[in-house]
Short mmCIF file of C-alpha atoms and ligand atoms in Angstrom, two decimals:
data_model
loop_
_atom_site.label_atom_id
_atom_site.label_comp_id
_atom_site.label_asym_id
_atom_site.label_seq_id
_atom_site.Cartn_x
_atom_site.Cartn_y
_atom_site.Cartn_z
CA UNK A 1363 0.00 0.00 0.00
CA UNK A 1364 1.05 3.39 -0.78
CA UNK A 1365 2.58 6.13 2.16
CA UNK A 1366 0.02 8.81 1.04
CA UNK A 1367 0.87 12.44 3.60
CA UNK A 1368 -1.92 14.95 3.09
CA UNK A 1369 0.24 18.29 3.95
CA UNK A 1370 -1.44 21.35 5.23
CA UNK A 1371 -0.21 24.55 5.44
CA UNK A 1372 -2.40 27.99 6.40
CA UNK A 1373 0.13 30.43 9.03
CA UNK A 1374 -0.10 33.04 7.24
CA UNK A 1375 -2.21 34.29 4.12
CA UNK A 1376 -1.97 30.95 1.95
CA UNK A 1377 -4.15 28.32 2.33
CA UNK A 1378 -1.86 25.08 0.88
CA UNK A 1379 -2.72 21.38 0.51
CA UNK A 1380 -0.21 19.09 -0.85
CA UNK A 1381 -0.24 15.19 -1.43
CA UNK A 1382 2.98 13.32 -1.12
CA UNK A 1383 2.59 9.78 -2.66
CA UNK A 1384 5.57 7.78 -1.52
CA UNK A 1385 7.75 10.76 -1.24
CA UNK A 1386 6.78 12.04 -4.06
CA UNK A 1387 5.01 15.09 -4.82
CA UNK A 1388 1.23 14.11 -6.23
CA UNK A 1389 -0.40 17.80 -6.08
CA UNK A 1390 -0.07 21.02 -4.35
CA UNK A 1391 -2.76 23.19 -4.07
CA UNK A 1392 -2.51 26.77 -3.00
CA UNK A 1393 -5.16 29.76 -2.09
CA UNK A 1394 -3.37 32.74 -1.88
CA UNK A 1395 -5.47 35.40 -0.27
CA UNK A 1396 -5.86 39.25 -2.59
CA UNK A 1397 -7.85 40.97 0.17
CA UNK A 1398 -4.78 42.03 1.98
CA UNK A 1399 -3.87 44.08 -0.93
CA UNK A 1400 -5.27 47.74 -0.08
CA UNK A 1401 -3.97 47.15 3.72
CA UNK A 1402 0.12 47.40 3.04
CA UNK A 1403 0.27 43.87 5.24
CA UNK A 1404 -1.69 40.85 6.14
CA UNK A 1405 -4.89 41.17 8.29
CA UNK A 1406 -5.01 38.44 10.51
CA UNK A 1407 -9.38 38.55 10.87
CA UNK A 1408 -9.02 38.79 7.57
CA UNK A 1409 -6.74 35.89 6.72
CA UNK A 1410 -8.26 33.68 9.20
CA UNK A 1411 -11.55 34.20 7.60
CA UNK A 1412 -10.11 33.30 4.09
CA UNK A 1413 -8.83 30.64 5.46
CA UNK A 1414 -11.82 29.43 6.74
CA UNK A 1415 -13.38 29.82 3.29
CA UNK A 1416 -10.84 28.23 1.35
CA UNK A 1417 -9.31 25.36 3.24
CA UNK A 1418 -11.89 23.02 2.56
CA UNK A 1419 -11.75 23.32 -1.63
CA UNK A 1420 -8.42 23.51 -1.58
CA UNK A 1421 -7.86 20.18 0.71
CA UNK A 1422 -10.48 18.63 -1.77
CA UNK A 1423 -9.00 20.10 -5.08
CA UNK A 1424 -4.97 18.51 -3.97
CA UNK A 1425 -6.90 14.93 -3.03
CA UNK A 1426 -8.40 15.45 -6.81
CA UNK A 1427 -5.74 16.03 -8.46
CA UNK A 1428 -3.59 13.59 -6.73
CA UNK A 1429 -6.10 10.98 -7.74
CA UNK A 1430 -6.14 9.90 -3.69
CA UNK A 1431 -9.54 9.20 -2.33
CA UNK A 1432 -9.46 10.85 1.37
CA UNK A 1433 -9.47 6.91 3.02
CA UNK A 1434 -5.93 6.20 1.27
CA UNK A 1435 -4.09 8.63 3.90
CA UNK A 1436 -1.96 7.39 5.83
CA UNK A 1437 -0.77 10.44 7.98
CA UNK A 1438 -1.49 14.20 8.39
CA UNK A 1439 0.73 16.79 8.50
CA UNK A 1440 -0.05 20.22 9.38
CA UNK A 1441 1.89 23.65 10.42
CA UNK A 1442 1.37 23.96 13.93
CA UNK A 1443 3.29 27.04 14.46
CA UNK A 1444 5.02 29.64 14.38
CA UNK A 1445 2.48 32.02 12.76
CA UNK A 1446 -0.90 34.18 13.29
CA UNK A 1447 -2.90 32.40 15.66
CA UNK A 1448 -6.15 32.63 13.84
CA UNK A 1449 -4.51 31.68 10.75
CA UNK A 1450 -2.91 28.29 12.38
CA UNK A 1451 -6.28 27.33 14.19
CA UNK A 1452 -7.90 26.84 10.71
CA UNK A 1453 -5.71 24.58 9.54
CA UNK A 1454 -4.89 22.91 12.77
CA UNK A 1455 -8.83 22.40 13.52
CA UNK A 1456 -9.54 21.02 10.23
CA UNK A 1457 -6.20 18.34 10.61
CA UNK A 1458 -8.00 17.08 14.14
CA UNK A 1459 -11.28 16.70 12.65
CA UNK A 1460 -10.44 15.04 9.33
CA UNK A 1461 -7.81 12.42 11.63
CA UNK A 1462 -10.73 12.09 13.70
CA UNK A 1463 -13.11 11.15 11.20
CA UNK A 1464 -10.67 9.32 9.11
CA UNK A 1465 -8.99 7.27 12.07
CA UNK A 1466 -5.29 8.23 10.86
CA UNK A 1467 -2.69 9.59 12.95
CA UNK A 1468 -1.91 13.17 12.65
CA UNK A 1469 2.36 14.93 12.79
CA UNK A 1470 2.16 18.61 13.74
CA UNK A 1471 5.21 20.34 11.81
CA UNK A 1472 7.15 23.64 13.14
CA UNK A 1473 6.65 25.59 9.35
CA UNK A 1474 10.63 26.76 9.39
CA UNK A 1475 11.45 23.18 9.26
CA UNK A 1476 9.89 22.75 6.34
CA UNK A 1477 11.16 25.80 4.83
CA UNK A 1478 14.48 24.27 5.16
CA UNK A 1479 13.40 21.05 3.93
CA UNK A 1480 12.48 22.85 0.92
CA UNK A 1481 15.17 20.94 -1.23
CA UNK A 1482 13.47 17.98 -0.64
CA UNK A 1483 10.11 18.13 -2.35
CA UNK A 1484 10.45 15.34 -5.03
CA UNK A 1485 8.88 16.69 -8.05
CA UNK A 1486 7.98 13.45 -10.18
CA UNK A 1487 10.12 13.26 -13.02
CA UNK A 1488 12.57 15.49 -11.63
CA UNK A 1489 16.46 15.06 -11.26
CA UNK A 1490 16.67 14.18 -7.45
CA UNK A 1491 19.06 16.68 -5.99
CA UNK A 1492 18.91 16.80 -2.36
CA UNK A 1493 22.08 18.14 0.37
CA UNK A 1494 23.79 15.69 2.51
CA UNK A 1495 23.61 16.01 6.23
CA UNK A 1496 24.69 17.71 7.96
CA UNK A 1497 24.34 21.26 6.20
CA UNK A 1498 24.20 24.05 6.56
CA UNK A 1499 20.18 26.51 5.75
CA UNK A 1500 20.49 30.05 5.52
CA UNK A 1501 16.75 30.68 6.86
CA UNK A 1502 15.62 33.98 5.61
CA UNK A 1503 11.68 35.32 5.75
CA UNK A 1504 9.81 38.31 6.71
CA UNK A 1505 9.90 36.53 10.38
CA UNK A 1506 13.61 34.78 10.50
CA UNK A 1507 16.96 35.36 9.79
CA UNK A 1508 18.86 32.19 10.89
CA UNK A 1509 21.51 30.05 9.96
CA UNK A 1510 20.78 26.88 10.83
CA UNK A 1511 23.16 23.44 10.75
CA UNK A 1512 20.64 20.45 10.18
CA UNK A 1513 21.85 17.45 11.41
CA UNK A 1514 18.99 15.38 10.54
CA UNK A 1515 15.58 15.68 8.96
CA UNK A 1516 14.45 15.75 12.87
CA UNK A 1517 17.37 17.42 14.54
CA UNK A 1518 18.60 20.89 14.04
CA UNK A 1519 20.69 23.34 15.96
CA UNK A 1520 20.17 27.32 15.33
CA UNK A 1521 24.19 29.13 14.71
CA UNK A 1522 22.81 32.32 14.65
CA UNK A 1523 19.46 34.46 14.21
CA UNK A 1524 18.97 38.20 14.05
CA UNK A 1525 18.92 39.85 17.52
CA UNK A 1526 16.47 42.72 15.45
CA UNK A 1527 14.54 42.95 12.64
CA UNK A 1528 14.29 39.70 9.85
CA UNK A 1529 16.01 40.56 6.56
CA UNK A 1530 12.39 40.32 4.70
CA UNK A 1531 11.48 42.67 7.34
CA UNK A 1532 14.06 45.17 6.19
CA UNK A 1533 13.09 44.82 2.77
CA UNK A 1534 9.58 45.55 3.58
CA UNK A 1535 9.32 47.89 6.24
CA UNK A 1536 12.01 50.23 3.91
CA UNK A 1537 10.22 49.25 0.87
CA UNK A 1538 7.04 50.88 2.34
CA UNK A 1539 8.57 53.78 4.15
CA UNK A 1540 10.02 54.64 0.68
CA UNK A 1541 6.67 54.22 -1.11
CA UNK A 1542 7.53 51.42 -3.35
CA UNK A 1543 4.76 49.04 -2.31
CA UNK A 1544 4.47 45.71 -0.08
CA UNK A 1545 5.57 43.33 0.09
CA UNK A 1546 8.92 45.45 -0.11
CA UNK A 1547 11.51 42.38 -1.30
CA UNK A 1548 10.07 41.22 -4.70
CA UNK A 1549 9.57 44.97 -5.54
CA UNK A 1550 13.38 46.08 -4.55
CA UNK A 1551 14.44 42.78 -6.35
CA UNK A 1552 12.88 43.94 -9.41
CA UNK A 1553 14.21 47.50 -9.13
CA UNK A 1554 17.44 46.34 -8.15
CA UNK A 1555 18.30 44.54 -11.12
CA UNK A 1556 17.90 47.78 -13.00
CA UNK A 1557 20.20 49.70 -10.77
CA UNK A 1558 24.24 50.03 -9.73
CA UNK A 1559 24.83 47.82 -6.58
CA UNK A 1560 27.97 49.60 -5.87
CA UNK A 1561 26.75 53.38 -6.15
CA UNK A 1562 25.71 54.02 -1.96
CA UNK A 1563 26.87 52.46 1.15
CA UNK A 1564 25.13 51.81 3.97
CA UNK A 1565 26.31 51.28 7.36
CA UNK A 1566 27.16 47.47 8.43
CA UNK A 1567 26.17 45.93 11.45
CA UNK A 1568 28.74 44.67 14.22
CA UNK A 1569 27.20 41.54 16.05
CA UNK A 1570 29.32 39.09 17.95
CA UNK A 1571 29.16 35.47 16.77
CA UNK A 1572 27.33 34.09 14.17
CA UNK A 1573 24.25 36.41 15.20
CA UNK A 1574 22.54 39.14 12.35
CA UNK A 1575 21.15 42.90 12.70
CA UNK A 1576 19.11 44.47 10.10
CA UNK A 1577 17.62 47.39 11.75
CA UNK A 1578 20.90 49.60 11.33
CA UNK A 1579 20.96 49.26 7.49
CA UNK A 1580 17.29 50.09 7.31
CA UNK A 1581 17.60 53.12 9.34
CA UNK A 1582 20.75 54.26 7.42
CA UNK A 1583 18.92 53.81 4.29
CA UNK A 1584 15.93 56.32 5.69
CA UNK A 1585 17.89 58.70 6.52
CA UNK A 1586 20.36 58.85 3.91
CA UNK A 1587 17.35 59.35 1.41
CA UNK A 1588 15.76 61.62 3.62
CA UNK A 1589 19.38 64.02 3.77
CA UNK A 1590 19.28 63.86 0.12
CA UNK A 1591 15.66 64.42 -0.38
CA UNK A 1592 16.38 67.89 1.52
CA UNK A 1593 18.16 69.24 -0.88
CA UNK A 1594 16.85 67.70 -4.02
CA UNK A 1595 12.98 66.40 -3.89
CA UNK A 1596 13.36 64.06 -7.03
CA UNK A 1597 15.93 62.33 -5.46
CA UNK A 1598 14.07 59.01 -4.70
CA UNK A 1599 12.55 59.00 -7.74
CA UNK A 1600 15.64 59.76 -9.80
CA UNK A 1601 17.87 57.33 -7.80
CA UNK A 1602 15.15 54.60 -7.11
CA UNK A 1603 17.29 51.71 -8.57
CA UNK A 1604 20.66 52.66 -7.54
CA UNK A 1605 19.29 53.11 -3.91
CA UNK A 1606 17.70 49.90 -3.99
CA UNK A 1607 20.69 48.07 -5.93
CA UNK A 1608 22.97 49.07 -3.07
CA UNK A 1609 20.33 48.62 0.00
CA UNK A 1610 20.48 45.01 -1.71
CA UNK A 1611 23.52 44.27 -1.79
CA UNK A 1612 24.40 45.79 1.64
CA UNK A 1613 21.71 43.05 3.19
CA UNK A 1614 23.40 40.10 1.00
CA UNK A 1615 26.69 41.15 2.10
CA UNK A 1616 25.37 40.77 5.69
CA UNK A 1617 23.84 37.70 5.06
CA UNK A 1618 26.73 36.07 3.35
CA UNK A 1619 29.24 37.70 5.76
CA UNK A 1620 27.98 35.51 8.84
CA UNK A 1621 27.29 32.09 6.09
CA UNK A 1622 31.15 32.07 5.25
CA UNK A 1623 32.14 32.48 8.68
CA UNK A 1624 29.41 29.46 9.74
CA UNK A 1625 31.00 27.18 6.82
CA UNK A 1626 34.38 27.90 7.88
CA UNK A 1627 33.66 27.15 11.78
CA UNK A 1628 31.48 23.93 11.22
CA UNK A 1629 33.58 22.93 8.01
CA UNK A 1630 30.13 22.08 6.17
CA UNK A 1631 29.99 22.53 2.72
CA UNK A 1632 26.56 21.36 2.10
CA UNK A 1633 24.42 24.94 2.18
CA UNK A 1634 21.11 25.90 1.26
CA UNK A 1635 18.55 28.64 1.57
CA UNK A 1636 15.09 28.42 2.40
CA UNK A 1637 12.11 30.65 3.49
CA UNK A 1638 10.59 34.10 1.39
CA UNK A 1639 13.95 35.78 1.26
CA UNK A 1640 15.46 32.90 -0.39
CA UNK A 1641 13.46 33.96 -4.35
CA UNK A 1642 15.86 36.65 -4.36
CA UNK A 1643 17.36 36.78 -6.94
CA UNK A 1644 20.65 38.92 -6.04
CA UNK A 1645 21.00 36.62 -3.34
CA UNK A 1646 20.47 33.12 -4.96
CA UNK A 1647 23.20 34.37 -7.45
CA UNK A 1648 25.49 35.28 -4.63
CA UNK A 1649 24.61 31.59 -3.28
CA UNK A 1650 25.94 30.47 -6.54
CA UNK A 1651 29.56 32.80 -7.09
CA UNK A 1652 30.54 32.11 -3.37
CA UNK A 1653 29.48 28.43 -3.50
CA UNK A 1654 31.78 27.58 -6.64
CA UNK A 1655 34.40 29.75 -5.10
CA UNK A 1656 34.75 28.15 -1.93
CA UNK A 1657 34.14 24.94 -3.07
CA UNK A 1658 30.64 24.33 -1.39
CA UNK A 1659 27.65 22.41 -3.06
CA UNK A 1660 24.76 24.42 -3.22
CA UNK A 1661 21.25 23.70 -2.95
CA UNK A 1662 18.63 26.81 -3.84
CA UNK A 1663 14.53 25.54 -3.52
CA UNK A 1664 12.66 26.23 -6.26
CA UNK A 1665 11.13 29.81 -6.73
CA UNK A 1666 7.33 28.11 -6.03
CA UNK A 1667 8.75 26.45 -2.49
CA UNK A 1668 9.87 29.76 -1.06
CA UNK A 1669 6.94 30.94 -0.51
CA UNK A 1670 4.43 29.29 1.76
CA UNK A 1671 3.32 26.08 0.53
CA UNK A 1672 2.11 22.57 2.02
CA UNK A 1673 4.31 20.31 0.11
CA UNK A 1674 6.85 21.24 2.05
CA UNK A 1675 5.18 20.89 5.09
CA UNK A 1676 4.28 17.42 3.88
CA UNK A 1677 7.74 16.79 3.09
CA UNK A 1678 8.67 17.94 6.85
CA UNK A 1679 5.68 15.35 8.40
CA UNK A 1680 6.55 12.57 6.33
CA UNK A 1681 10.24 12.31 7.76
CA UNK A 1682 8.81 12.61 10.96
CA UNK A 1683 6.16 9.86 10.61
CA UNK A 1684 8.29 7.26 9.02
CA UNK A 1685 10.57 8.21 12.46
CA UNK A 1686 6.98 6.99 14.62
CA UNK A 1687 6.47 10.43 15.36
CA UNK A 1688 2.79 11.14 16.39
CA UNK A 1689 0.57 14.55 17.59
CA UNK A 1690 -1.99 13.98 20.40
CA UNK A 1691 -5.66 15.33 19.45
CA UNK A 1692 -5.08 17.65 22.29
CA UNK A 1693 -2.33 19.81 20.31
CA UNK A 1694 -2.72 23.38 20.16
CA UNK A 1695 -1.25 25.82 17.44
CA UNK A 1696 1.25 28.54 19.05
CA UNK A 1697 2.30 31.85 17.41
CA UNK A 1698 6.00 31.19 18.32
CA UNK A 1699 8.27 28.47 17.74
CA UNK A 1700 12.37 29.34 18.98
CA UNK A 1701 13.10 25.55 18.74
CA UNK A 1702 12.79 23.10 15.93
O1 KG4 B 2837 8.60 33.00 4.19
P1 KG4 B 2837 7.67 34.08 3.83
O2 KG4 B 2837 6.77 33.85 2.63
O3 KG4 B 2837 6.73 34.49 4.99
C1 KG4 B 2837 7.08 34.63 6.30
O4 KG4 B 2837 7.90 35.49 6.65
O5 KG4 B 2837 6.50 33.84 7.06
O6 KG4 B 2837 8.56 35.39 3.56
C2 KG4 B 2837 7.98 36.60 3.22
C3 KG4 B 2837 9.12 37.58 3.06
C4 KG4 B 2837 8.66 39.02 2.89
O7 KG4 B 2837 9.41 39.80 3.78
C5 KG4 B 2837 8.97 39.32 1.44
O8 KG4 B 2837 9.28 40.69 1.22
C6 KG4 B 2837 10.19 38.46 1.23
O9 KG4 B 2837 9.88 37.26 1.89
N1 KG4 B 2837 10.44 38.21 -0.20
C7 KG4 B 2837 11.55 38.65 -0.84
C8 KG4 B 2837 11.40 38.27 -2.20
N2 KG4 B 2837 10.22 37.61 -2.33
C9 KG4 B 2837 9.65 37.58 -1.09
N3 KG4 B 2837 12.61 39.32 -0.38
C10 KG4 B 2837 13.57 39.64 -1.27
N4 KG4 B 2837 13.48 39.35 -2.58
C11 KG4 B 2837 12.45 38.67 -3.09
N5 KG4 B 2837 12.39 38.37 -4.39
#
């Protein structure tokens, strides 16, 4: 009989179902939520409610086009945390009640450990290209900046994490203050392609250890612009993709500073990326250059798998219920999650 994981996914503003058929990915189904749009940021009532709306479809739509009928599971996996509360009830609820009604056992999953599972997700068909343990995830989202050594599919031990601000924060909270839109990173990506990386500098942080801080560079970056804007009002608009060239590259260089020194210490050469932060695209090319310079293998998730999505989270839960891992009924979602 086959190992058929339902994956469910819904801490944030996607509602994700995903079917894993032996390991390998069957469907994944996501409902990504547009009323957030005119806010600048997610509504949690408002995302909870989506969620509420969608996750049945969507659950029913991945079964569908899997080809599974709901009694072929064999486990549920689900994001217990960390996320918005109302957001994670929906999804955890609807895991209880469908393991209740089905009789099959249920494997709560912390969502940043399937971010950095991410390179796992076997696409049918697909090469199989998957990093070696241990190694080494650089975890970057609008809620994480971590580097994380992963020993095991189940065991994992954080190097660092930003004592601030998350990178993704960074890019969206200057993103916004600037007036270029949310969320901030794909639209400074985009600009930043267009612009000359090397044309401002921003001030550097100076943490201890493998630790990050991101909320210097931001508030350089305000008030640089805002200097300049004194004296000449087009400035932002004239300078829009040199400014956001060079924030860019000042948060990659920060990022990459702290994953050298991590490789050097732990003498891992296995690295990946994983969470939002991880579709850049000046970063995943930085991945690349340092990787074949320093002789590491590199491992960079596929641009649909950085964002939220359940076949990760299915990925995640099946290592952990082929291990005899199993959730109690009486689990409760939680907001935060420090450990893995
Ligand atoms: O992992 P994620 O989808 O959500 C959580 O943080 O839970 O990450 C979202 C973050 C946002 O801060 C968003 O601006 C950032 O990922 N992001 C990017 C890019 N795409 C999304 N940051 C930089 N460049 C991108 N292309």
């Amino acid at each position: 009989m086959a190992e058929i994981i339902l994956g469910i996914e819904s801490s944030c503003d996607d509602t994700s179902a995903a079917v894993l058929r032996d390991g390998v990915l069957a469907s994944n189904v996501t409902a990504s939520q547009q009323v957030h749009k005119d806010y600048g940021g997610v509504v949690p009532e408002l995302a909870s409610r989506a969620h509420e709306l969608n996750i049945v479809p969507v659950v029913s739509r991945a079964l569908e086009v899997a080809g599974v009928k709901a009694s072929e599971i064999s486990a549920i996996a689900f994001t217990r945390g960390p996320g918005l509360l109302g957001s994670l009830l929906v999804g955890t609820s609807f895991a209880k009640a469908l393991s209740l009604s089905l009789d099959v056992p249920m494997v709560m999953v912390n969502h940043l450990q399937g971010h950095i599972l991410a390179n796992f997700i076997r696409e049918p068909g697909a090469e199989v290209r998957e990093p070696a343990f241990p190694y080494l995830c650089l975890l970057v989202s609008g809620g994480n900046s971590q580097i994380v050594r992963v020993n095991s599919p189940l065991s994992y031990d954080i190097l660092g994490q930003t004592i601030d601000d998350a990178v993704g924060e960074a890019f969206d909270k200057c993103s916004k203050m600037l007036g270029l839109g949310y969320p901030g990173g794909p639209v400074i990506d985009k600009l930043a392609a267009q612009g000359d990386p090397s044309r401002f500098t921003f001030a550097k942080p100076n943490v201890p250890g493998l630790d990050y801080s991101f909320s210097g560079v931001k508030t350089s970056l305000l008030y640089f612009v805002a200097d300049r804007m004194k004296e000449d009002p087009s400035f932002l608009e004239n300078n829009k993709e040199d400014l956001c060239a060079s924030f860019q590259k000042t948060l990659i260089d920060i990022l990459m500073n702290k994953l050298v020194k991590a490789a050097r210490q732990t003498r891992i050469r296995e690295i990946t990326i994983g969470g939002g932060v991880a579709a850049n695209s000046g970063l995943r090319s930085r991945i690349l250059e340092e990787g074949a310079r320093r002789g590491w293998k590199t491992y960079l998730p596929q641009l649909r798998y950085t964002t939220d999505n359940a076949a990760m989270i299915a990925v995640a839960g099946a290592f952990q219920f082929r291990a005899g891992v199993r959730t109690p009924l009486d689990v409760a979602p939680v907001s935060r999650m420090a450990d893995f």
